[in-house]
Every structure is written in C-alpha cells, then in structure tokens.
Amino acid sequence: MATRGQGVLEKMTKETDIETATLKVFRYRPEVQLEPYFQEYKVPYRRDMVILDALNYIKDHVDGTLSYRWSCRMGICGSCGANVDGEPKLTCASFLHEFKDKEIKVEPLANFPVIKDLVVNIEDFMEKLDAVKPWIIRKEETPPEKGEYRQTPEELEAYKQFSMCINCMLCYAACPIYGMNEEFLGPAATALAYRYIADTRDQDHEARFPIVHDKEGVWECTLVGECSVACPKGVDPMLAIQKTKILGATQLLKPPRRRK
Amino acid sequence: MTSEGSTGKYPEYRKRLGPGWWLSNPRYTTYMIRELTSFFVSIYAIIYIYQLSLLAMGNFSSYDIFVRNPATIVFSIIALFFTLYHAFTWFYLIGRIQPIKLGRNKSTTPLQALAINLVLLLVISYAVVYLFILR
C-alpha cells in the first residue's frame, strides 16, 4: 500500500503548497476621497482558500481599512457577495486556485449603490422582499396543537427550489434590467413571491399579485436568464418570473369577481 | 422603492451600466442578438405588407420587379436567418419555463421540449394551410 500512501501524501503537500495571488480590490473611501480606485494586494494562499479568506488575510495582516461584509463563510448567510472578475459570486465559495496565474478583480456587487469598499446599500432589496409578503398567509391561523398544515411531496416539489434562496442578491447584480431600472422588482423577490404563491398551505396568493403583476413587476423581465446562472443555491428565478407571468395572464381570463 | 443618496454623512458611489454592457459577458451578447432579431422581423413585416398592398391593387408587374430585386432577396435571407434564430431560442426558453409532463414524475428537458414544440408548430401550420388553402 506504499504507493497509495504516497499518493495521499503528495495530494496533501499539494493542498498545503503556498502560492501567491494578486487581488485588485475596489476601494471607495468617501471620507478620504470621493473617487473610487483599485488597490492591489498580494496574498499567500493554499489550495483550500477562498476569496473571502484572502480578504480576511488583507484585513488582518495588510490593510485594516478594507471594508466588506461576511458572516457564516459557508454559503448560507448570503452576505459575502461580490463581483469577482466581473461575475457576481459568493466570496466564500470562490477558490483562489481557480483564478491561478491571474490577477483577481474584486468589486462590490454590481447595480447597487456602494457605501464603502465592497459594502453596498441593500435597502432597496429589503423593501422589495418585504413587499412580496414572504410568509404563509392563512385565512385563519389554527393553534399548534391542531397539528401542522399538511402537504404532499408533489406539492412541496412545486416550490422547494425557490425556498433555497439565501437573499445574497447575486441575481440582482447579474440582472442588466435591474441595472437599468431599479424599480424592477427583480429576480429574488419574485422567486420568493412565487415560492409562497405556489405553496398549497398559503391561502391568499392573490395578496401578492398587485406587487408581482405591477408594471415594474414581472413584466419588466425580458428573459436575459443571467439571474439563474448567477444563483449559488441552484434556484431558477427566471423560471419563477415566467411562471408568475403565466399566472398574471391566466388571471385576466378569470371572471372579474374573482380578481382583486 | 429605491433609497437615493446616502445612508450616512457621505455620498454613495453608483456605477451605471455603460452602452457596452452587453459585450461584457457572452450570455448578455446572445441575449442582445435575440433582442436585435426583432428589428429584422419588424422590417420584414413592413416589406411584406407593402408586397401585399401591391398585390391587392393588382399591381403585379411592380410586385414582380420588387420581389426579384437582389436587395429584397438578400434582406429576406438575412431576415429568415434572424427569424429562425429568434424562433429556436424562444422555443428553447419555453421548454425551460414550461416543461412538458411525461407521466407522473418525468418531464421534458429543454431540448426535448424544443423538438416537441417544433413538431407541433409544423403540424399546426400544415393544418392551417390545409384548411384555408389546400382543401
């Protein structure tokens, strides 16, 4: 078994090999100067290190003035999103070795106003998220002792993927429509609206129709499809938006008294 | 729904999309080509209406000269290419949005849906042509 052991050892040395990456990080420090600029940092890294580790290294050892958001470092909290080499990514899920022999450009999420360095203002998305009522609406709540609201696996399947959204806003950074018109409700908010519209336990789907079927709602979407490419959780917001469009169109065919 | 300006005492920085945004990513570029196809389709529609008006007025010789014009032929070929591109990309997207159910737990992949939709299009087109012209 000597050869196998050697293989593992070789792999381990490879994983602990230290190389150097060059990060070009977007800096915006309005308290010092109003013009943004790029700052270059050299960061030693191992194979298991991600962009977020590099940013933490810079913050701890090179330049304490760098600002960015992060929390869980495992792709769940959705706070560490940034445009890495022009594409929106979770910095905790982008390995440095994937950009080998290359300068890595790290910018704040596109289409959002920048407060400082990589920190963007997410107020707009938060308002939209709240507007689509992302919770189960019941005509009458039953007490917990009466049991849960049941549904079949097929009914769960209808919305399950959309419930995986972590509100990281990468889809907004990927959407040129949102970039051109920030009134657009956008991918994640619609995906979450659809997640509850498609949930059989929800009893007032139509409460969300005025928001999603608004002029600036789903009808703004012209099927670029980049939101679904950018999503780090395998959600397909483009699908949710088109399904909501179909709902809007069929809603018009219903007798008026059923419409709201 | 947007909060303009700043949250604190310093202004926020805002980078707007430049006119060349659609060249920054190949997927944006294919999207823009799909959008651009509608330009050729609309120009072709205008030409088509003009041709019909010539025929309706009984102006057959002008019609003949117009359709035999090399410029008309070249433009028609270009328009056909863009129309086909548009149709294929749309049918493909429809397959992604509304997969066709095959039994209880199976549904089509986008390519299968594209094929089924194209076959349906041909069948329905033939049915319409048969009902109104060939019959």
mmCIF file of C-alpha atoms in Angstrom:
data_model
loop_
_atom_site.group_PDB
_atom_site.id
_atom_site.type_symbol
_atom_site.label_atom_id
_atom_site.label_comp_id
_atom_site.label_asym_id
_atom_site.label_seq_id
_atom_site.Cartn_x
_atom_site.Cartn_y
_atom_site.Cartn_z
ATOM 1 C CA MET A 1 0.000 0.000 0.000
ATOM 2 C CA ALA A 2 3.061 2.213 -0.168
ATOM 3 C CA THR A 3 2.055 3.785 -3.483
ATOM 4 C CA ARG A 4 -1.392 4.677 -2.229
ATOM 5 C CA GLY A 5 0.068 6.264 0.893
ATOM 6 C CA GLN A 6 2.468 8.213 -1.248
ATOM 7 C CA GLY A 7 -0.413 9.439 -3.400
ATOM 8 C CA VAL A 8 -2.248 10.776 -0.367
ATOM 9 C CA LEU A 9 0.959 12.408 0.876
ATOM 10 C CA GLU A 10 1.536 14.054 -2.499
ATOM 11 C CA LYS A 11 -2.018 15.343 -2.528
ATOM 12 C CA MET A 12 -1.570 16.735 0.975
ATOM 13 C CA THR A 13 1.619 18.560 0.041
ATOM 14 C CA LYS A 14 -0.199 19.950 -2.941
ATOM 15 C CA GLU A 15 -3.003 21.179 -0.716
ATOM 16 C CA THR A 16 -0.617 22.848 1.710
ATOM 17 C CA ASP A 17 1.564 24.331 -1.022
ATOM 18 C CA ILE A 18 1.612 28.065 -0.637
ATOM 19 C CA GLU A 19 1.234 30.244 -3.700
ATOM 20 C CA THR A 20 0.656 33.946 -4.135
ATOM 21 C CA ALA A 21 -2.420 35.577 -5.579
ATOM 22 C CA THR A 22 -2.775 39.194 -6.641
ATOM 23 C CA LEU A 23 -6.079 40.760 -5.692
ATOM 24 C CA LYS A 24 -7.174 44.043 -7.225
ATOM 25 C CA VAL A 25 -9.749 45.271 -4.775
ATOM 26 C CA PHE A 26 -12.231 48.075 -5.418
ATOM 27 C CA ARG A 27 -11.835 50.820 -2.841
ATOM 28 C CA TYR A 28 -14.321 53.584 -2.159
ATOM 29 C CA ARG A 29 -13.480 55.690 0.875
ATOM 30 C CA PRO A 30 -15.671 58.785 0.723
ATOM 31 C CA GLU A 31 -14.212 60.032 4.000
ATOM 32 C CA VAL A 32 -10.798 60.290 2.288
ATOM 33 C CA GLN A 33 -11.594 60.798 -1.395
ATOM 34 C CA LEU A 34 -14.778 60.630 -3.458
ATOM 35 C CA GLU A 35 -13.174 58.967 -6.481
ATOM 36 C CA PRO A 36 -13.075 55.153 -6.236
ATOM 37 C CA TYR A 37 -9.860 53.304 -7.097
ATOM 38 C CA PHE A 38 -8.361 49.817 -7.207
ATOM 39 C CA GLN A 39 -5.802 48.683 -4.661
ATOM 40 C CA GLU A 40 -3.506 45.751 -5.261
ATOM 41 C CA TYR A 41 -2.760 43.198 -2.551
ATOM 42 C CA LYS A 42 -0.510 40.141 -2.657
ATOM 43 C CA VAL A 43 -1.956 37.277 -0.673
ATOM 44 C CA PRO A 44 -0.286 33.928 0.076
ATOM 45 C CA TYR A 45 -2.783 31.102 -0.271
ATOM 46 C CA ARG A 46 -3.222 27.362 -0.032
ATOM 47 C CA ARG A 47 -5.432 25.284 -2.290
ATOM 48 C CA ASP A 48 -8.292 25.292 0.197
ATOM 49 C CA MET A 49 -8.508 29.082 0.488
ATOM 50 C CA VAL A 50 -11.324 31.184 -0.932
ATOM 51 C CA ILE A 51 -11.574 34.876 -1.887
ATOM 52 C CA LEU A 52 -13.139 35.637 1.500
ATOM 53 C CA ASP A 53 -10.093 34.106 3.246
ATOM 54 C CA ALA A 54 -7.904 36.406 1.162
ATOM 55 C CA LEU A 55 -9.984 39.438 2.169
ATOM 56 C CA ASN A 56 -9.736 38.388 5.814
ATOM 57 C CA TYR A 57 -5.975 37.988 5.386
ATOM 58 C CA ILE A 58 -5.734 41.512 3.967
ATOM 59 C CA LYS A 59 -7.876 42.920 6.784
ATOM 60 C CA ASP A 60 -5.831 41.130 9.488
ATOM 61 C CA HIS A 61 -2.308 41.474 8.133
ATOM 62 C CA VAL A 62 -2.069 44.103 5.401
ATOM 63 C CA ASP A 63 -4.705 46.795 5.466
ATOM 64 C CA GLY A 64 -7.223 47.166 8.273
ATOM 65 C CA THR A 65 -9.151 49.866 6.432
ATOM 66 C CA LEU A 66 -10.687 47.442 3.913
ATOM 67 C CA SER A 67 -14.445 47.011 4.452
ATOM 68 C CA TYR A 68 -16.613 44.085 3.342
ATOM 69 C CA ARG A 69 -19.483 42.008 4.698
ATOM 70 C CA TRP A 70 -19.296 38.396 5.747
ATOM 71 C CA SER A 71 -20.683 36.089 8.363
ATOM 72 C CA CYS A 72 -21.054 32.328 8.007
ATOM 73 C CA ARG A 73 -18.296 31.596 5.416
ATOM 74 C CA MET A 74 -20.247 28.517 4.280
ATOM 75 C CA GLY A 75 -22.673 29.752 1.642
ATOM 76 C CA ILE A 76 -25.730 30.113 3.854
ATOM 77 C CA CYS A 77 -25.866 33.668 5.191
ATOM 78 C CA GLY A 78 -25.657 35.347 1.795
ATOM 79 C CA SER A 79 -23.703 38.368 2.996
ATOM 80 C CA CYS A 80 -20.312 37.977 1.281
ATOM 81 C CA GLY A 81 -21.388 38.508 -2.332
ATOM 82 C CA ALA A 82 -19.052 40.495 -4.591
ATOM 83 C CA ASN A 83 -18.278 40.802 -8.281
ATOM 84 C CA VAL A 84 -15.228 38.608 -8.748
ATOM 85 C CA ASP A 85 -13.618 39.125 -12.149
ATOM 86 C CA GLY A 86 -16.819 40.756 -13.292
ATOM 87 C CA GLU A 87 -19.188 37.974 -12.234
ATOM 88 C CA PRO A 88 -21.302 38.029 -9.068
ATOM 89 C CA LYS A 89 -20.061 35.335 -6.680
ATOM 90 C CA LEU A 90 -20.171 34.409 -3.021
ATOM 91 C CA THR A 91 -16.591 35.167 -1.992
ATOM 92 C CA CYS A 92 -16.760 32.271 0.486
ATOM 93 C CA ALA A 93 -17.435 29.850 -2.372
ATOM 94 C CA SER A 94 -14.852 31.048 -4.905
ATOM 95 C CA PHE A 95 -11.493 29.323 -4.585
ATOM 96 C CA LEU A 96 -8.348 31.331 -5.233
ATOM 97 C CA HIS A 97 -6.704 28.489 -7.150
ATOM 98 C CA GLU A 98 -9.488 28.692 -9.744
ATOM 99 C CA PHE A 99 -8.020 32.045 -10.776
ATOM 100 C CA LYS A 100 -4.446 30.739 -10.909
ATOM 101 C CA ASP A 101 -1.796 32.922 -12.632
ATOM 102 C CA LYS A 102 -4.245 35.735 -12.875
ATOM 103 C CA GLU A 103 -4.994 38.983 -11.177
ATOM 104 C CA ILE A 104 -8.308 38.669 -9.389
ATOM 105 C CA LYS A 105 -10.523 41.724 -9.573
ATOM 106 C CA VAL A 106 -12.845 42.050 -6.579
ATOM 107 C CA GLU A 107 -15.586 44.662 -6.853
ATOM 108 C CA PRO A 108 -18.785 45.363 -4.912
ATOM 109 C CA LEU A 109 -21.961 43.724 -6.224
ATOM 110 C CA ALA A 110 -22.915 45.480 -9.455
ATOM 111 C CA ASN A 111 -26.134 47.544 -9.730
ATOM 112 C CA PHE A 112 -26.151 48.550 -6.052
ATOM 113 C CA PRO A 113 -25.016 51.865 -4.581
ATOM 114 C CA VAL A 114 -21.691 51.464 -2.767
ATOM 115 C CA ILE A 115 -21.414 52.702 0.821
ATOM 116 C CA LYS A 116 -17.752 51.798 1.329
ATOM 117 C CA ASP A 117 -15.300 49.488 -0.481
ATOM 118 C CA LEU A 118 -17.212 46.222 -1.006
ATOM 119 C CA VAL A 119 -20.167 47.191 1.187
ATOM 120 C CA VAL A 120 -23.314 48.014 -0.795
ATOM 121 C CA ASN A 121 -26.627 49.542 0.215
ATOM 122 C CA ILE A 122 -29.191 46.711 0.269
ATOM 123 C CA GLU A 123 -32.136 48.823 1.431
ATOM 124 C CA ASP A 124 -33.914 48.588 -1.943
ATOM 125 C CA PHE A 125 -33.905 44.778 -1.958
ATOM 126 C CA MET A 126 -35.014 44.640 1.675
ATOM 127 C CA GLU A 127 -38.053 46.790 0.861
ATOM 128 C CA LYS A 128 -38.918 44.618 -2.147
ATOM 129 C CA LEU A 129 -38.524 41.449 -0.123
ATOM 130 C CA ASP A 130 -40.933 42.768 2.495
ATOM 131 C CA ALA A 131 -43.390 43.925 -0.189
ATOM 132 C CA VAL A 132 -43.958 40.413 -1.594
ATOM 133 C CA LYS A 133 -45.071 39.104 1.846
ATOM 134 C CA PRO A 134 -42.660 36.159 2.045
ATOM 135 C CA TRP A 135 -44.617 34.167 4.601
ATOM 136 C CA ILE A 136 -47.582 31.789 4.626
ATOM 137 C CA ILE A 137 -50.848 33.727 4.775
ATOM 138 C CA ARG A 138 -53.769 31.840 6.363
ATOM 139 C CA LYS A 139 -57.364 32.979 6.420
ATOM 140 C CA GLU A 140 -57.456 31.750 9.973
ATOM 141 C CA GLU A 141 -54.487 30.529 11.962
ATOM 142 C CA THR A 142 -55.061 27.206 13.708
ATOM 143 C CA PRO A 143 -53.390 26.648 17.081
ATOM 144 C CA PRO A 144 -50.220 24.481 17.025
ATOM 145 C CA GLU A 145 -51.899 21.633 18.929
ATOM 146 C CA LYS A 146 -54.263 21.142 15.983
ATOM 147 C CA GLY A 147 -51.287 19.942 14.004
ATOM 148 C CA GLU A 148 -49.265 21.196 11.074
ATOM 149 C CA TYR A 149 -50.597 22.334 7.702
ATOM 150 C CA ARG A 150 -50.003 19.193 5.667
ATOM 151 C CA GLN A 151 -48.949 18.849 2.064
ATOM 152 C CA THR A 152 -47.824 16.049 -0.234
ATOM 153 C CA PRO A 153 -44.261 15.618 -1.570
ATOM 154 C CA GLU A 154 -45.543 16.678 -5.023
ATOM 155 C CA GLU A 155 -46.971 19.870 -3.548
ATOM 156 C CA LEU A 156 -43.628 20.535 -1.838
ATOM 157 C CA GLU A 157 -41.777 19.947 -5.108
ATOM 158 C CA ALA A 158 -43.729 22.774 -6.779
ATOM 159 C CA TYR A 159 -41.895 25.444 -4.782
ATOM 160 C CA LYS A 160 -38.999 23.706 -2.994
ATOM 161 C CA GLN A 161 -36.137 25.055 -5.134
ATOM 162 C CA PHE A 162 -37.354 28.649 -4.665
ATOM 163 C CA SER A 163 -37.273 28.236 -0.899
ATOM 164 C CA MET A 164 -33.496 27.692 -1.127
ATOM 165 C CA CYS A 165 -32.904 31.423 -1.790
ATOM 166 C CA ILE A 166 -30.489 32.941 0.744
ATOM 167 C CA ASN A 167 -31.101 36.602 -0.230
ATOM 168 C CA CYS A 168 -27.483 37.068 -1.319
ATOM 169 C CA MET A 169 -28.575 39.399 -4.159
ATOM 170 C CA LEU A 170 -26.124 37.961 -6.701
ATOM 171 C CA CYS A 171 -29.081 37.700 -9.107
ATOM 172 C CA TYR A 172 -29.674 41.449 -8.829
ATOM 173 C CA ALA A 173 -26.005 42.088 -9.607
ATOM 174 C CA ALA A 174 -26.325 39.786 -12.646
ATOM 175 C CA CYS A 175 -29.530 41.386 -13.979
ATOM 176 C CA PRO A 176 -28.974 44.169 -16.536
ATOM 177 C CA ILE A 177 -32.682 45.042 -16.364
ATOM 178 C CA TYR A 178 -32.303 45.867 -12.673
ATOM 179 C CA GLY A 179 -29.104 47.719 -13.552
ATOM 180 C CA MET A 180 -31.055 49.949 -15.910
ATOM 181 C CA ASN A 181 -34.247 50.283 -13.875
ATOM 182 C CA GLU A 182 -34.003 49.852 -10.139
ATOM 183 C CA GLU A 183 -37.804 49.996 -9.833
ATOM 184 C CA PHE A 184 -37.882 46.456 -11.273
ATOM 185 C CA LEU A 185 -38.984 44.003 -8.582
ATOM 186 C CA GLY A 186 -36.142 41.724 -9.656
ATOM 187 C CA PRO A 187 -35.279 38.015 -9.518
ATOM 188 C CA ALA A 188 -35.014 37.027 -5.846
ATOM 189 C CA ALA A 189 -38.084 38.947 -4.643
ATOM 190 C CA THR A 190 -40.188 37.383 -7.412
ATOM 191 C CA ALA A 191 -38.747 33.925 -6.746
ATOM 192 C CA LEU A 192 -39.760 34.277 -3.096
ATOM 193 C CA ALA A 193 -43.185 35.643 -4.025
ATOM 194 C CA TYR A 194 -43.676 32.632 -6.294
ATOM 195 C CA ARG A 195 -42.392 30.308 -3.560
ATOM 196 C CA TYR A 196 -45.424 31.324 -1.449
ATOM 197 C CA ILE A 197 -47.852 31.628 -4.370
ATOM 198 C CA ALA A 198 -47.055 28.012 -5.299
ATOM 199 C CA ASP A 199 -47.330 26.792 -1.699
ATOM 200 C CA THR A 200 -50.629 24.928 -1.110
ATOM 201 C CA ARG A 201 -50.601 25.963 2.569
ATOM 202 C CA ASP A 202 -50.837 29.612 1.604
ATOM 203 C CA GLN A 203 -54.469 30.794 1.393
ATOM 204 C CA ASP A 204 -54.166 34.238 -0.163
ATOM 205 C CA HIS A 205 -51.900 34.025 -3.221
ATOM 206 C CA GLU A 206 -53.698 37.000 -4.714
ATOM 207 C CA ALA A 207 -52.389 39.272 -1.967
ATOM 208 C CA ARG A 208 -49.052 39.251 -3.828
ATOM 209 C CA PHE A 209 -50.491 39.751 -7.323
ATOM 210 C CA PRO A 210 -50.669 43.569 -7.181
ATOM 211 C CA ILE A 211 -46.915 43.666 -6.487
ATOM 212 C CA VAL A 212 -45.652 40.957 -8.848
ATOM 213 C CA HIS A 213 -48.031 41.862 -11.676
ATOM 214 C CA ASP A 214 -47.297 45.561 -11.434
ATOM 215 C CA LYS A 215 -45.755 47.297 -14.448
ATOM 216 C CA GLU A 216 -42.394 47.211 -12.689
ATOM 217 C CA GLY A 217 -43.034 43.645 -11.549
ATOM 218 C CA VAL A 218 -42.502 40.549 -13.659
ATOM 219 C CA TRP A 219 -43.368 42.281 -16.949
ATOM 220 C CA GLU A 220 -40.073 44.200 -16.878
ATOM 221 C CA CYS A 221 -38.191 40.913 -17.258
ATOM 222 C CA THR A 222 -37.095 40.264 -20.845
ATOM 223 C CA LEU A 223 -35.548 36.849 -20.237
ATOM 224 C CA VAL A 224 -31.855 37.549 -20.035
ATOM 225 C CA GLY A 225 -31.636 34.500 -17.773
ATOM 226 C CA GLU A 226 -28.410 35.566 -16.082
ATOM 227 C CA CYS A 227 -30.057 35.518 -12.604
ATOM 228 C CA SER A 228 -30.419 31.752 -12.827
ATOM 229 C CA VAL A 229 -26.785 31.405 -13.936
ATOM 230 C CA ALA A 230 -25.541 33.536 -11.030
ATOM 231 C CA CYS A 231 -27.570 31.855 -8.256
ATOM 232 C CA PRO A 232 -25.200 29.963 -5.940
ATOM 233 C CA LYS A 233 -28.046 27.872 -4.490
ATOM 234 C CA GLY A 234 -29.443 26.382 -7.694
ATOM 235 C CA VAL A 235 -32.588 28.499 -7.636
ATOM 236 C CA ASP A 236 -34.042 29.423 -11.032
ATOM 237 C CA PRO A 237 -35.509 32.927 -10.528
ATOM 238 C CA MET A 238 -36.058 33.316 -14.274
ATOM 239 C CA LEU A 239 -38.419 30.339 -14.136
ATOM 240 C CA ALA A 240 -40.295 31.847 -11.178
ATOM 241 C CA ILE A 241 -40.707 35.142 -13.042
ATOM 242 C CA GLN A 242 -42.064 33.446 -16.187
ATOM 243 C CA LYS A 243 -44.428 31.248 -14.131
ATOM 244 C CA THR A 244 -45.680 34.404 -12.435
ATOM 245 C CA LYS A 245 -46.210 35.981 -15.868
ATOM 246 C CA ILE A 246 -48.315 32.962 -16.892
ATOM 247 C CA LEU A 247 -50.346 33.377 -13.665
ATOM 248 C CA GLY A 248 -50.869 37.054 -14.482
ATOM 249 C CA ALA A 249 -52.072 36.280 -17.987
ATOM 250 C CA THR A 250 -54.448 33.499 -16.903
ATOM 251 C CA GLN A 251 -55.724 35.665 -14.047
ATOM 252 C CA LEU A 252 -57.072 38.078 -16.659
ATOM 253 C CA LEU A 253 -59.165 35.279 -18.169
ATOM 254 C CA LYS A 254 -60.937 34.582 -14.894
ATOM 255 C CA PRO A 255 -64.365 36.095 -14.157
ATOM 256 C CA PRO A 256 -63.928 39.639 -12.774
ATOM 257 C CA ARG A 257 -65.408 38.940 -9.338
ATOM 258 C CA ARG A 258 -62.581 36.509 -8.625
ATOM 259 C CA ARG A 259 -59.981 39.102 -9.447
ATOM 260 C CA LYS A 260 -58.718 41.588 -6.964
ATOM 261 C CA MET B 1 -38.633 51.679 -3.930
ATOM 262 C CA THR B 2 -35.087 52.900 -4.037
ATOM 263 C CA SER B 3 -33.337 54.962 -1.496
ATOM 264 C CA GLU B 4 -31.382 57.546 -3.351
ATOM 265 C CA GLY B 5 -28.478 59.411 -1.877
ATOM 266 C CA SER B 6 -26.763 58.154 1.190
ATOM 267 C CA THR B 7 -27.381 56.354 4.434
ATOM 268 C CA GLY B 8 -24.853 58.366 6.395
ATOM 269 C CA LYS B 9 -22.995 61.615 6.034
ATOM 270 C CA TYR B 10 -21.010 60.502 2.974
ATOM 271 C CA PRO B 11 -22.417 60.122 -0.536
ATOM 272 C CA GLU B 12 -22.824 56.654 -2.022
ATOM 273 C CA TYR B 13 -20.983 55.683 -5.182
ATOM 274 C CA ARG B 14 -23.093 54.500 -8.083
ATOM 275 C CA LYS B 15 -21.716 52.925 -11.231
ATOM 276 C CA ARG B 16 -24.246 52.952 -14.066
ATOM 277 C CA LEU B 17 -24.290 50.453 -16.930
ATOM 278 C CA GLY B 18 -22.395 51.860 -19.901
ATOM 279 C CA PRO B 19 -23.589 51.480 -23.509
ATOM 280 C CA GLY B 20 -21.274 48.492 -23.996
ATOM 281 C CA TRP B 21 -22.609 46.441 -21.046
ATOM 282 C CA TRP B 22 -23.901 43.679 -23.310
ATOM 283 C CA LEU B 23 -20.382 42.949 -24.591
ATOM 284 C CA SER B 24 -19.014 42.256 -21.103
ATOM 285 C CA ASN B 25 -20.433 38.737 -20.916
ATOM 286 C CA PRO B 26 -21.064 36.303 -23.846
ATOM 287 C CA ARG B 27 -24.503 35.407 -22.415
ATOM 288 C CA TYR B 28 -25.506 39.081 -22.428
ATOM 289 C CA THR B 29 -24.342 39.225 -26.055
ATOM 290 C CA THR B 30 -26.503 36.271 -27.167
ATOM 291 C CA TYR B 31 -29.422 37.859 -25.351
ATOM 292 C CA MET B 32 -28.901 41.129 -27.215
ATOM 293 C CA ILE B 33 -28.673 39.282 -30.552
ATOM 294 C CA ARG B 34 -32.029 37.650 -29.740
ATOM 295 C CA GLU B 35 -33.492 41.089 -28.966
ATOM 296 C CA LEU B 36 -31.953 42.516 -32.154
ATOM 297 C CA THR B 37 -33.680 39.855 -34.288
ATOM 298 C CA SER B 38 -36.990 41.638 -33.682
ATOM 299 C CA PHE B 39 -35.641 44.596 -35.707
ATOM 300 C CA PHE B 40 -35.261 42.419 -38.822
ATOM 301 C CA VAL B 41 -38.615 40.724 -38.208
ATOM 302 C CA SER B 42 -40.391 44.101 -37.985
ATOM 303 C CA ILE B 43 -38.691 45.468 -41.138
ATOM 304 C CA TYR B 44 -39.648 42.276 -42.949
ATOM 305 C CA ALA B 45 -43.240 42.681 -41.751
ATOM 306 C CA ILE B 46 -43.357 46.188 -43.265
ATOM 307 C CA ILE B 47 -41.933 44.896 -46.582
ATOM 308 C CA TYR B 48 -44.474 42.068 -46.533
ATOM 309 C CA ILE B 49 -47.376 44.467 -46.010
ATOM 310 C CA TYR B 50 -46.033 46.572 -48.917
ATOM 311 C CA GLN B 51 -45.909 43.462 -51.126
ATOM 312 C CA LEU B 52 -49.485 42.547 -50.168
ATOM 313 C CA SER B 53 -50.655 46.097 -50.933
ATOM 314 C CA LEU B 54 -49.059 45.853 -54.406
ATOM 315 C CA LEU B 55 -50.911 42.586 -54.998
ATOM 316 C CA ALA B 56 -54.181 43.963 -53.609
ATOM 317 C CA MET B 57 -54.014 46.888 -56.017
ATOM 318 C CA GLY B 58 -53.451 44.460 -58.869
ATOM 319 C CA ASN B 59 -50.018 45.927 -59.496
ATOM 320 C CA PHE B 60 -48.489 42.562 -60.466
ATOM 321 C CA SER B 61 -45.599 43.884 -62.562
ATOM 322 C CA SER B 62 -44.339 46.168 -59.743
ATOM 323 C CA TYR B 63 -44.681 43.233 -57.349
ATOM 324 C CA ASP B 64 -42.667 41.055 -59.691
ATOM 325 C CA ILE B 65 -39.912 43.653 -60.046
ATOM 326 C CA PHE B 66 -39.863 44.220 -56.283
ATOM 327 C CA VAL B 67 -39.516 40.562 -55.243
ATOM 328 C CA ARG B 68 -36.905 39.865 -57.938
ATOM 329 C CA ASN B 69 -34.762 42.758 -56.739
ATOM 330 C CA PRO B 70 -31.456 41.328 -55.359
ATOM 331 C CA ALA B 71 -31.698 43.678 -52.348
ATOM 332 C CA THR B 72 -35.112 42.223 -51.435
ATOM 333 C CA ILE B 73 -33.777 38.685 -51.799
ATOM 334 C CA VAL B 74 -30.652 39.371 -49.704
ATOM 335 C CA PHE B 75 -32.676 41.081 -46.987
ATOM 336 C CA SER B 76 -35.220 38.253 -46.958
ATOM 337 C CA ILE B 77 -32.443 35.700 -46.441
ATOM 338 C CA ILE B 78 -30.968 37.737 -43.571
ATOM 339 C CA ALA B 79 -34.435 38.200 -42.056
ATOM 340 C CA LEU B 80 -35.119 34.466 -42.378
ATOM 341 C CA PHE B 81 -31.879 33.651 -40.558
ATOM 342 C CA PHE B 82 -32.698 36.030 -37.697
ATOM 343 C CA THR B 83 -36.313 34.833 -37.516
ATOM 344 C CA LEU B 84 -35.165 31.227 -37.228
ATOM 345 C CA TYR B 85 -32.640 32.213 -34.540
ATOM 346 C CA HIS B 86 -35.421 34.006 -32.670
ATOM 347 C CA ALA B 87 -37.836 31.086 -33.014
ATOM 348 C CA PHE B 88 -35.316 28.479 -31.884
ATOM 349 C CA THR B 89 -34.106 30.446 -28.850
ATOM 350 C CA TRP B 90 -37.707 31.186 -27.822
ATOM 351 C CA PHE B 91 -38.867 27.609 -28.195
ATOM 352 C CA TYR B 92 -35.829 26.538 -26.182
ATOM 353 C CA LEU B 93 -36.702 29.023 -23.420
ATOM 354 C CA ILE B 94 -40.335 27.871 -23.445
ATOM 355 C CA GLY B 95 -39.026 24.362 -22.851
ATOM 356 C CA ARG B 96 -37.208 25.624 -19.773
ATOM 357 C CA ILE B 97 -40.184 27.543 -18.444
ATOM 358 C CA GLN B 98 -42.945 25.082 -19.201
ATOM 359 C CA PRO B 99 -41.521 21.552 -19.432
ATOM 360 C CA ILE B 100 -43.989 19.089 -20.934
ATOM 361 C CA LYS B 101 -45.080 16.453 -18.439
ATOM 362 C CA LEU B 102 -44.258 12.882 -19.416
ATOM 363 C CA GLY B 103 -46.076 10.799 -16.847
ATOM 364 C CA ARG B 104 -46.130 11.297 -13.118
ATOM 365 C CA ASN B 105 -42.586 12.234 -12.214
ATOM 366 C CA LYS B 106 -40.946 12.856 -15.563
ATOM 367 C CA SER B 107 -40.921 15.975 -17.663
ATOM 368 C CA THR B 108 -39.020 17.014 -20.765
ATOM 369 C CA THR B 109 -35.577 18.582 -20.896
ATOM 370 C CA PRO B 110 -35.454 21.956 -22.710
ATOM 371 C CA LEU B 111 -34.128 20.272 -25.889
ATOM 372 C CA GLN B 112 -36.884 17.644 -25.886
ATOM 373 C CA ALA B 113 -39.475 20.381 -25.369
ATOM 374 C CA LEU B 114 -37.894 22.345 -28.237
ATOM 375 C CA ALA B 115 -38.257 19.295 -30.518
ATOM 376 C CA ILE B 116 -41.875 18.644 -29.448
ATOM 377 C CA ASN B 117 -42.784 22.320 -29.868
ATOM 378 C CA LEU B 118 -41.227 22.435 -33.339
ATOM 379 C CA VAL B 119 -43.119 19.299 -34.413
ATOM 380 C CA LEU B 120 -46.357 20.798 -33.037
ATOM 381 C CA LEU B 121 -45.642 24.040 -34.897
ATOM 382 C CA LEU B 122 -45.195 22.157 -38.186
ATOM 383 C CA VAL B 123 -48.345 20.057 -37.624
ATOM 384 C CA ILE B 124 -50.489 23.081 -36.736
ATOM 385 C CA SER B 125 -49.034 25.146 -39.612
ATOM 386 C CA TYR B 126 -49.827 22.334 -42.035
ATOM 387 C CA ALA B 127 -53.347 22.026 -40.599
ATOM 388 C CA VAL B 128 -53.934 25.771 -41.087
ATOM 389 C CA VAL B 129 -52.539 25.718 -44.644
ATOM 390 C CA TYR B 130 -54.657 22.635 -45.429
ATOM 391 C CA LEU B 131 -57.864 24.128 -44.009
ATOM 392 C CA PHE B 132 -57.594 27.510 -45.697
ATOM 393 C CA ILE B 133 -55.716 26.855 -48.947
ATOM 394 C CA LEU B 134 -55.317 23.221 -49.970
ATOM 395 C CA ARG B 135 -58.816 21.994 -49.192
#
